[in-house]
């Protein structure tokens, strides 16, 4: 596993590599959201990215540096869905074989999208099996390269390009006081911290986690990586990592300003608001940053905040249910 620490220069390099490949997703505003939250909000709509999530950025930045001849067994990734879809999509683009290890209870839309890209999907039981062990076995048997969702410098640098774009696309004279991002393993948060360094503005980066799966918040407080007591029990399937990834945590422990948390009912409210005011289809984990702002609106009152909506891969019935519950 490549655990060299990426830098802000790596994020700039990733942005050049992704130019013309990744979608430069829009930065959206709605006065109604500002009034509801008591702040000035810009929403980075990564649900409109290839494969429906920001994960495409890291996947392409990593896999585009490989050649099929070097890895005849292709690549193997473990993922709750979005990283797997991104790896499958990019592997097809580049002519690489892809095997994706996904939990059996992942949204069907995520499994189906990976399969449509030509990837082989291997499912597992979150409660009794470790996805890392399954990926390691496949790697040994097939000679495939493991591409983890967070613990890879090229993946982290690629994820950081979403935040770099957002900061670059703010209107003239506007500086973000806060950049809030959903957090599972921490790769997006780490890349965002590097992107802020690359942009050179005094923007504070806040991660946002489900209330009962706040391993990054607890890890920052403890000074070491902590484990979530459970791996199921939230609608935010994309964020249910067992513990912060090692390499992202080494960056986040130094650079993150803090962590927001919110319960599932607040996530549903965020999904509803994003749909009502911006017509954004956000999956639960994708709406986590906005949910964190809703849960504690006074924290950033009167300030300018950029929130990344990290993905929109959600089954139609689940989205309808979330909107009705909101």
PDB file of N, CA and C in Angstrom, residues 121-206:
ATOM      1  N   UNK A 121     -18.671  -7.769  -9.176  1.00  0.00           N
ATOM      2  CA  UNK A 121     -18.992  -7.351  -7.819  1.00  0.00           C
ATOM      3  C   UNK A 121     -19.019  -8.568  -6.905  1.00  0.00           C
ATOM      4  N   UNK A 122     -18.228  -8.518  -5.838  1.00  0.00           N
ATOM      5  CA  UNK A 122     -18.186  -9.563  -4.820  1.00  0.00           C
ATOM      6  C   UNK A 122     -18.790  -8.968  -3.545  1.00  0.00           C
ATOM      7  N   UNK A 123     -19.878  -9.554  -3.047  1.00  0.00           N
ATOM      8  CA  UNK A 123     -20.536  -9.009  -1.868  1.00  0.00           C
ATOM      9  C   UNK A 123     -20.086  -9.716  -0.596  1.00  0.00           C
ATOM     10  N   UNK A 124     -20.279  -9.014   0.524  1.00  0.00           N
ATOM     11  CA  UNK A 124     -19.900  -9.572   1.829  1.00  0.00           C
ATOM     12  C   UNK A 124     -20.862  -9.073   2.900  1.00  0.00           C
ATOM     13  N   UNK A 125     -20.814  -9.705   4.059  1.00  0.00           N
ATOM     14  CA  UNK A 125     -21.653  -9.348   5.202  1.00  0.00           C
ATOM     15  C   UNK A 125     -20.867  -8.406   6.104  1.00  0.00           C
ATOM     16  N   UNK A 126     -21.350  -7.169   6.249  1.00  0.00           N
ATOM     17  CA  UNK A 126     -20.637  -6.182   7.070  1.00  0.00           C
ATOM     18  C   UNK A 126     -20.421  -6.673   8.501  1.00  0.00           C
ATOM     19  N   UNK A 127     -21.399  -7.422   9.021  1.00  0.00           N
ATOM     20  CA  UNK A 127     -21.363  -7.801  10.435  1.00  0.00           C
ATOM     21  C   UNK A 127     -20.360  -8.910  10.731  1.00  0.00           C
ATOM     22  N   UNK A 128     -20.046  -9.740   9.734  1.00  0.00           N
ATOM     23  CA  UNK A 128     -19.216 -10.917  10.023  1.00  0.00           C
ATOM     24  C   UNK A 128     -17.937 -10.999   9.197  1.00  0.00           C
ATOM     25  N   UNK A 129     -17.785 -10.163   8.186  1.00  0.00           N
ATOM     26  CA  UNK A 129     -16.624 -10.252   7.308  1.00  0.00           C
ATOM     27  C   UNK A 129     -15.930  -8.897   7.180  1.00  0.00           C
ATOM     28  N   UNK A 130     -14.618  -8.934   6.912  1.00  0.00           N
ATOM     29  CA  UNK A 130     -13.845  -7.708   6.705  1.00  0.00           C
ATOM     30  C   UNK A 130     -13.565  -7.552   5.210  1.00  0.00           C
ATOM     31  N   UNK A 131     -13.955  -6.415   4.684  1.00  0.00           N
ATOM     32  CA  UNK A 131     -13.781  -6.174   3.259  1.00  0.00           C
ATOM     33  C   UNK A 131     -12.308  -6.154   2.852  1.00  0.00           C
ATOM     34  N   UNK A 132     -11.453  -5.683   3.759  1.00  0.00           N
ATOM     35  CA  UNK A 132     -10.017  -5.642   3.467  1.00  0.00           C
ATOM     36  C   UNK A 132      -9.451  -7.048   3.280  1.00  0.00           C
ATOM     37  N   UNK A 133      -9.942  -8.001   4.082  1.00  0.00           N
ATOM     38  CA  UNK A 133      -9.463  -9.387   3.964  1.00  0.00           C
ATOM     39  C   UNK A 133      -9.884  -9.992   2.620  1.00  0.00           C
ATOM     40  N   UNK A 134     -11.112  -9.705   2.215  1.00  0.00           N
ATOM     41  CA  UNK A 134     -11.603 -10.247   0.943  1.00  0.00           C
ATOM     42  C   UNK A 134     -10.820  -9.653  -0.219  1.00  0.00           C
ATOM     43  N   UNK A 135     -10.576  -8.351  -0.184  1.00  0.00           N
ATOM     44  CA  UNK A 135      -9.811  -7.705  -1.251  1.00  0.00           C
ATOM     45  C   UNK A 135      -8.387  -8.243  -1.303  1.00  0.00           C
ATOM     46  N   UNK A 136      -7.788  -8.490  -0.140  1.00  0.00           N
ATOM     47  CA  UNK A 136      -6.424  -9.015  -0.102  1.00  0.00           C
ATOM     48  C   UNK A 136      -6.362 -10.411  -0.724  1.00  0.00           C
ATOM     49  N   UNK A 137      -7.366 -11.239  -0.453  1.00  0.00           N
ATOM     50  CA  UNK A 137      -7.394 -12.578  -1.041  1.00  0.00           C
ATOM     51  C   UNK A 137      -7.520 -12.499  -2.561  1.00  0.00           C
ATOM     52  N   UNK A 138      -8.403 -11.651  -3.037  1.00  0.00           N
ATOM     53  CA  UNK A 138      -8.576 -11.499  -4.490  1.00  0.00           C
ATOM     54  C   UNK A 138      -7.291 -10.982  -5.130  1.00  0.00           C
ATOM     55  N   UNK A 139      -6.645 -10.057  -4.454  1.00  0.00           N
ATOM     56  CA  UNK A 139      -5.387  -9.513  -4.974  1.00  0.00           C
ATOM     57  C   UNK A 139      -4.336 -10.600  -5.121  1.00  0.00           C
ATOM     58  N   UNK A 140      -4.230 -11.468  -4.100  1.00  0.00           N
ATOM     59  CA  UNK A 140      -3.248 -12.564  -4.153  1.00  0.00           C
ATOM     60  C   UNK A 140      -3.584 -13.542  -5.267  1.00  0.00           C
ATOM     61  N   UNK A 141      -4.849 -13.913  -5.372  1.00  0.00           N
ATOM     62  CA  UNK A 141      -5.251 -14.929  -6.332  1.00  0.00           C
ATOM     63  C   UNK A 141      -5.153 -14.454  -7.779  1.00  0.00           C
ATOM     64  N   UNK A 142      -5.398 -13.165  -8.017  1.00  0.00           N
ATOM     65  CA  UNK A 142      -5.491 -12.669  -9.391  1.00  0.00           C
ATOM     66  C   UNK A 142      -4.341 -11.744  -9.792  1.00  0.00           C
ATOM     67  N   UNK A 143      -3.523 -11.393  -8.823  1.00  0.00           N
ATOM     68  CA  UNK A 143      -2.467 -10.439  -9.138  1.00  0.00           C
ATOM     69  C   UNK A 143      -3.010  -9.055  -9.421  1.00  0.00           C
ATOM     70  N   UNK A 144      -4.087  -8.705  -8.745  1.00  0.00           N
ATOM     71  CA  UNK A 144      -4.723  -7.405  -8.946  1.00  0.00           C
ATOM     72  C   UNK A 144      -4.192  -6.390  -7.941  1.00  0.00           C
ATOM     73  N   UNK A 145      -4.147  -5.133  -8.349  1.00  0.00           N
ATOM     74  CA  UNK A 145      -3.708  -4.054  -7.476  1.00  0.00           C
ATOM     75  C   UNK A 145      -4.881  -3.573  -6.624  1.00  0.00           C
ATOM     76  N   UNK A 146      -4.680  -3.509  -5.309  1.00  0.00           N
ATOM     77  CA  UNK A 146      -5.707  -2.990  -4.419  1.00  0.00           C
ATOM     78  C   UNK A 146      -5.687  -1.463  -4.456  1.00  0.00           C
ATOM     79  N   UNK A 147      -6.853  -0.869  -4.717  1.00  0.00           N
ATOM     80  CA  UNK A 147      -6.984   0.590  -4.683  1.00  0.00           C
ATOM     81  C   UNK A 147      -7.970   0.935  -3.570  1.00  0.00           C
ATOM     82  N   UNK A 148      -7.476   1.303  -2.385  1.00  0.00           N
ATOM     83  CA  UNK A 148      -8.369   1.570  -1.260  1.00  0.00           C
ATOM     84  C   UNK A 148      -9.103   2.898  -1.433  1.00  0.00           C
ATOM     85  N   UNK A 149     -10.219   3.075  -0.732  1.00  0.00           N
ATOM     86  CA  UNK A 149     -11.001   4.301  -0.877  1.00  0.00           C
ATOM     87  C   UNK A 149     -10.342   5.529  -0.266  1.00  0.00           C
ATOM     88  N   UNK A 150      -9.400   5.333   0.643  1.00  0.00           N
ATOM     89  CA  UNK A 150      -8.776   6.496   1.274  1.00  0.00           C
ATOM     90  C   UNK A 150      -7.268   6.427   1.374  1.00  0.00           C
ATOM     91  N   UNK A 151      -6.746   5.251   1.665  1.00  0.00           N
ATOM     92  CA  UNK A 151      -5.313   5.110   1.943  1.00  0.00           C
ATOM     93  C   UNK A 151      -4.477   5.034   0.674  1.00  0.00           C
ATOM     94  N   UNK A 152      -4.534   6.053  -0.141  1.00  0.00           N
ATOM     95  CA  UNK A 152      -3.684   6.137  -1.324  1.00  0.00           C
ATOM     96  C   UNK A 152      -3.477   7.613  -1.652  1.00  0.00           C
ATOM     97  N   UNK A 153      -2.248   8.060  -1.813  1.00  0.00           N
ATOM     98  CA  UNK A 153      -2.002   9.494  -2.028  1.00  0.00           C
ATOM     99  C   UNK A 153      -2.635  10.049  -3.290  1.00  0.00           C
ATOM    100  N   UNK A 154      -2.658   9.259  -4.371  1.00  0.00           N
ATOM    101  CA  UNK A 154      -3.256   9.753  -5.612  1.00  0.00           C
ATOM    102  C   UNK A 154      -4.771   9.865  -5.499  1.00  0.00           C
ATOM    103  N   UNK A 155      -5.375   8.967  -4.728  1.00  0.00           N
ATOM    104  CA  UNK A 155      -6.818   9.042  -4.495  1.00  0.00           C
ATOM    105  C   UNK A 155      -7.140  10.302  -3.684  1.00  0.00           C
ATOM    106  N   UNK A 156      -6.402  10.535  -2.617  1.00  0.00           N
ATOM    107  CA  UNK A 156      -6.642  11.711  -1.776  1.00  0.00           C
ATOM    108  C   UNK A 156      -6.464  13.000  -2.574  1.00  0.00           C
ATOM    109  N   UNK A 157      -5.392  13.067  -3.356  1.00  0.00           N
ATOM    110  CA  UNK A 157      -5.136  14.276  -4.150  1.00  0.00           C
ATOM    111  C   UNK A 157      -6.264  14.511  -5.150  1.00  0.00           C
ATOM    112  N   UNK A 158      -6.742  13.431  -5.780  1.00  0.00           N
ATOM    113  CA  UNK A 158      -7.846  13.576  -6.716  1.00  0.00           C
ATOM    114  C   UNK A 158      -9.109  14.075  -6.045  1.00  0.00           C
ATOM    115  N   UNK A 159      -9.415  13.541  -4.852  1.00  0.00           N
ATOM    116  CA  UNK A 159     -10.617  13.991  -4.141  1.00  0.00           C
ATOM    117  C   UNK A 159     -10.528  15.473  -3.801  1.00  0.00           C
ATOM    118  N   UNK A 160      -9.327  15.944  -3.528  1.00  0.00           N
ATOM    119  CA  UNK A 160      -9.159  17.347  -3.159  1.00  0.00           C
ATOM    120  C   UNK A 160      -9.498  18.325  -4.260  1.00  0.00           C
ATOM    121  N   UNK A 161      -9.548  17.850  -5.510  1.00  0.00           N
ATOM    122  CA  UNK A 161      -9.836  18.767  -6.613  1.00  0.00           C
ATOM    123  C   UNK A 161     -11.254  19.311  -6.561  1.00  0.00           C
ATOM    124  N   UNK A 162     -12.176  18.618  -5.914  1.00  0.00           N
ATOM    125  CA  UNK A 162     -13.551  19.139  -5.791  1.00  0.00           C
ATOM    126  C   UNK A 162     -13.543  20.433  -4.986  1.00  0.00           C
ATOM    127  N   UNK A 163     -12.835  20.434  -3.867  1.00  0.00           N
ATOM    128  CA  UNK A 163     -12.752  21.633  -3.033  1.00  0.00           C
ATOM    129  C   UNK A 163     -11.963  22.733  -3.729  1.00  0.00           C
ATOM    130  N   UNK A 164     -10.890  22.369  -4.424  1.00  0.00           N
ATOM    131  CA  UNK A 164     -10.094  23.381  -5.120  1.00  0.00           C
ATOM    132  C   UNK A 164     -10.935  24.098  -6.170  1.00  0.00           C
ATOM    133  N   UNK A 165     -11.730  23.335  -6.919  1.00  0.00           N
ATOM    134  CA  UNK A 165     -12.640  23.936  -7.884  1.00  0.00           C
ATOM    135  C   UNK A 165     -13.622  24.890  -7.202  1.00  0.00           C
ATOM    136  N   UNK A 166     -14.197  24.445  -6.100  1.00  0.00           N
ATOM    137  CA  UNK A 166     -15.191  25.264  -5.406  1.00  0.00           C
ATOM    138  C   UNK A 166     -14.586  26.595  -4.974  1.00  0.00           C
ATOM    139  N   UNK A 167     -13.405  26.559  -4.425  1.00  0.00           N
ATOM    140  CA  UNK A 167     -12.751  27.789  -3.989  1.00  0.00           C
ATOM    141  C   UNK A 167     -12.418  28.681  -5.177  1.00  0.00           C
ATOM    142  N   UNK A 168     -11.992  28.077  -6.280  1.00  0.00           N
ATOM    143  CA  UNK A 168     -11.671  28.850  -7.481  1.00  0.00           C
ATOM    144  C   UNK A 168     -12.905  29.468  -8.119  1.00  0.00           C
ATOM    145  N   UNK A 169     -14.067  28.829  -7.958  1.00  0.00           N
ATOM    146  CA  UNK A 169     -15.282  29.269  -8.626  1.00  0.00           C
ATOM    147  C   UNK A 169     -16.138  30.226  -7.804  1.00  0.00           C
ATOM    148  N   UNK A 170     -15.708  30.544  -6.589  1.00  0.00           N
ATOM    149  CA  UNK A 170     -16.435  31.545  -5.817  1.00  0.00           C
ATOM    150  C   UNK A 170     -16.400  32.886  -6.553  1.00  0.00           C
ATOM    151  N   UNK A 171     -17.464  33.667  -6.458  1.00  0.00           N
ATOM    152  CA  UNK A 171     -17.469  34.974  -7.135  1.00  0.00           C
ATOM    153  C   UNK A 171     -16.326  35.860  -6.643  1.00  0.00           C
ATOM    154  N   UNK A 172     -15.929  36.792  -7.494  1.00  0.00           N
ATOM    155  CA  UNK A 172     -14.848  37.693  -7.120  1.00  0.00           C
ATOM    156  C   UNK A 172     -15.149  38.435  -5.833  1.00  0.00           C
ATOM    157  N   UNK A 173     -14.163  38.476  -4.960  1.00  0.00           N
ATOM    158  CA  UNK A 173     -14.323  39.167  -3.695  1.00  0.00           C
ATOM    159  C   UNK A 173     -14.909  38.329  -2.581  1.00  0.00           C
ATOM    160  N   UNK A 174     -15.324  37.107  -2.888  1.00  0.00           N
ATOM    161  CA  UNK A 174     -15.903  36.216  -1.875  1.00  0.00           C
ATOM    162  C   UNK A 174     -14.858  35.203  -1.435  1.00  0.00           C
ATOM    163  N   UNK A 175     -14.657  35.092  -0.130  1.00  0.00           N
ATOM    164  CA  UNK A 175     -13.750  34.099   0.447  1.00  0.00           C
ATOM    165  C   UNK A 175     -14.549  33.199   1.379  1.00  0.00           C
ATOM    166  N   UNK A 176     -14.349  31.913   1.275  1.00  0.00           N
ATOM    167  CA  UNK A 176     -15.054  30.973   2.152  1.00  0.00           C
ATOM    168  C   UNK A 176     -14.417  30.975   3.535  1.00  0.00           C
ATOM    169  N   UNK A 177     -15.244  31.183   4.546  1.00  0.00           N
ATOM    170  CA  UNK A 177     -14.758  31.054   5.923  1.00  0.00           C
ATOM    171  C   UNK A 177     -14.640  29.592   6.311  1.00  0.00           C
ATOM    172  N   UNK A 178     -15.564  28.774   5.798  1.00  0.00           N
ATOM    173  CA  UNK A 178     -15.653  27.361   6.180  1.00  0.00           C
ATOM    174  C   UNK A 178     -15.907  26.522   4.941  1.00  0.00           C
ATOM    175  N   UNK A 179     -15.286  25.356   4.879  1.00  0.00           N
ATOM    176  CA  UNK A 179     -15.577  24.363   3.852  1.00  0.00           C
ATOM    177  C   UNK A 179     -15.948  23.084   4.572  1.00  0.00           C
ATOM    178  N   UNK A 180     -17.206  22.639   4.397  1.00  0.00           N
ATOM    179  CA  UNK A 180     -17.722  21.469   5.115  1.00  0.00           C
ATOM    180  C   UNK A 180     -17.886  20.300   4.156  1.00  0.00           C
ATOM    181  N   UNK A 181     -17.412  19.123   4.572  1.00  0.00           N
ATOM    182  CA  UNK A 181     -17.439  17.951   3.689  1.00  0.00           C
ATOM    183  C   UNK A 181     -17.916  16.722   4.445  1.00  0.00           C
ATOM    184  N   UNK A 182     -18.670  15.835   3.786  1.00  0.00           N
ATOM    185  CA  UNK A 182     -19.016  14.548   4.400  1.00  0.00           C
ATOM    186  C   UNK A 182     -17.760  13.741   4.678  1.00  0.00           C
ATOM    187  N   UNK A 183     -17.827  12.907   5.706  1.00  0.00           N
ATOM    188  CA  UNK A 183     -16.633  12.161   6.110  1.00  0.00           C
ATOM    189  C   UNK A 183     -16.983  10.723   6.467  1.00  0.00           C
ATOM    190  N   UNK A 184     -16.344   9.777   5.766  1.00  0.00           N
ATOM    191  CA  UNK A 184     -16.423   8.358   6.101  1.00  0.00           C
ATOM    192  C   UNK A 184     -15.043   7.932   6.552  1.00  0.00           C
ATOM    193  N   UNK A 185     -14.205   7.499   5.598  1.00  0.00           N
ATOM    194  CA  UNK A 185     -12.820   7.173   5.930  1.00  0.00           C
ATOM    195  C   UNK A 185     -11.922   8.385   6.058  1.00  0.00           C
ATOM    196  N   UNK A 186     -12.361   9.525   5.527  1.00  0.00           N
ATOM    197  CA  UNK A 186     -11.608  10.761   5.704  1.00  0.00           C
ATOM    198  C   UNK A 186     -10.825  11.226   4.498  1.00  0.00           C
ATOM    199  N   UNK A 187     -10.906  10.507   3.372  1.00  0.00           N
ATOM    200  CA  UNK A 187     -10.131  10.881   2.199  1.00  0.00           C
ATOM    201  C   UNK A 187     -10.537  12.215   1.603  1.00  0.00           C
ATOM    202  N   UNK A 188     -11.843  12.478   1.528  1.00  0.00           N
ATOM    203  CA  UNK A 188     -12.310  13.755   0.996  1.00  0.00           C
ATOM    204  C   UNK A 188     -11.898  14.896   1.920  1.00  0.00           C
ATOM    205  N   UNK A 189     -12.019  14.696   3.217  1.00  0.00           N
ATOM    206  CA  UNK A 189     -11.616  15.732   4.173  1.00  0.00           C
ATOM    207  C   UNK A 189     -10.123  16.032   4.047  1.00  0.00           C
ATOM    208  N   UNK A 190      -9.306  14.995   3.937  1.00  0.00           N
ATOM    209  CA  UNK A 190      -7.863  15.195   3.820  1.00  0.00           C
ATOM    210  C   UNK A 190      -7.517  15.920   2.526  1.00  0.00           C
ATOM    211  N   UNK A 191      -8.120  15.489   1.411  1.00  0.00           N
ATOM    212  CA  UNK A 191      -7.882  16.153   0.143  1.00  0.00           C
ATOM    213  C   UNK A 191      -8.333  17.601   0.177  1.00  0.00           C
ATOM    214  N   UNK A 192      -9.438  17.866   0.875  1.00  0.00           N
ATOM    215  CA  UNK A 192      -9.942  19.228   0.998  1.00  0.00           C
ATOM    216  C   UNK A 192      -8.973  20.101   1.786  1.00  0.00           C
ATOM    217  N   UNK A 193      -8.403  19.567   2.840  1.00  0.00           N
ATOM    218  CA  UNK A 193      -7.399  20.317   3.609  1.00  0.00           C
ATOM    219  C   UNK A 193      -6.213  20.701   2.725  1.00  0.00           C
ATOM    220  N   UNK A 194      -5.760  19.773   1.893  1.00  0.00           N
ATOM    221  CA  UNK A 194      -4.641  20.054   0.986  1.00  0.00           C
ATOM    222  C   UNK A 194      -5.052  21.074  -0.071  1.00  0.00           C
ATOM    223  N   UNK A 195      -6.304  20.998  -0.531  1.00  0.00           N
ATOM    224  CA  UNK A 195      -6.795  21.946  -1.527  1.00  0.00           C
ATOM    225  C   UNK A 195      -6.830  23.365  -0.971  1.00  0.00           C
ATOM    226  N   UNK A 196      -7.232  23.509   0.279  1.00  0.00           N
ATOM    227  CA  UNK A 196      -7.227  24.826   0.917  1.00  0.00           C
ATOM    228  C   UNK A 196      -5.805  25.373   0.979  1.00  0.00           C
ATOM    229  N   UNK A 197      -4.852  24.512   1.317  1.00  0.00           N
ATOM    230  CA  UNK A 197      -3.444  24.934   1.310  1.00  0.00           C
ATOM    231  C   UNK A 197      -3.028  25.380  -0.091  1.00  0.00           C
ATOM    232  N   UNK A 198      -3.444  24.625  -1.101  1.00  0.00           N
ATOM    233  CA  UNK A 198      -3.072  24.943  -2.481  1.00  0.00           C
ATOM    234  C   UNK A 198      -3.678  26.264  -2.930  1.00  0.00           C
ATOM    235  N   UNK A 199      -4.882  26.549  -2.455  1.00  0.00           N
ATOM    236  CA  UNK A 199      -5.557  27.785  -2.848  1.00  0.00           C
ATOM    237  C   UNK A 199      -5.038  28.992  -2.088  1.00  0.00           C
ATOM    238  N   UNK A 200      -4.517  28.761  -0.896  1.00  0.00           N
ATOM    239  CA  UNK A 200      -3.885  29.829  -0.131  1.00  0.00           C
ATOM    240  C   UNK A 200      -4.838  30.757   0.588  1.00  0.00           C
ATOM    241  N   UNK A 201      -6.041  30.280   0.923  1.00  0.00           N
ATOM    242  CA  UNK A 201      -6.987  31.101   1.669  1.00  0.00           C
ATOM    243  C   UNK A 201      -7.158  30.557   3.082  1.00  0.00           C
ATOM    244  N   UNK A 202      -7.494  31.430   4.044  1.00  0.00           N
ATOM    245  CA  UNK A 202      -7.651  30.990   5.437  1.00  0.00           C
ATOM    246  C   UNK A 202      -9.014  30.367   5.694  1.00  0.00           C
ATOM    247  N   UNK A 203      -9.318  29.309   4.964  1.00  0.00           N
ATOM    248  CA  UNK A 203     -10.609  28.634   5.091  1.00  0.00           C
ATOM    249  C   UNK A 203     -10.485  27.457   6.049  1.00  0.00           C
ATOM    250  N   UNK A 204     -11.381  27.367   7.014  1.00  0.00           N
ATOM    251  CA  UNK A 204     -11.381  26.260   7.967  1.00  0.00           C
ATOM    252  C   UNK A 204     -12.137  25.078   7.379  1.00  0.00           C
ATOM    253  N   UNK A 205     -11.553  23.889   7.448  1.00  0.00           N
ATOM    254  CA  UNK A 205     -12.189  22.682   6.925  1.00  0.00           C
ATOM    255  C   UNK A 205     -12.838  21.911   8.075  1.00  0.00           C
ATOM    256  N   UNK A 206     -14.129  21.638   7.914  1.00  0.00           N
ATOM    257  CA  UNK A 206     -14.883  20.854   8.884  1.00  0.00           C
ATOM    258  C   UNK A 206     -15.393  19.588   8.211  1.00  0.00           C
TER     259      UNK A 206
END
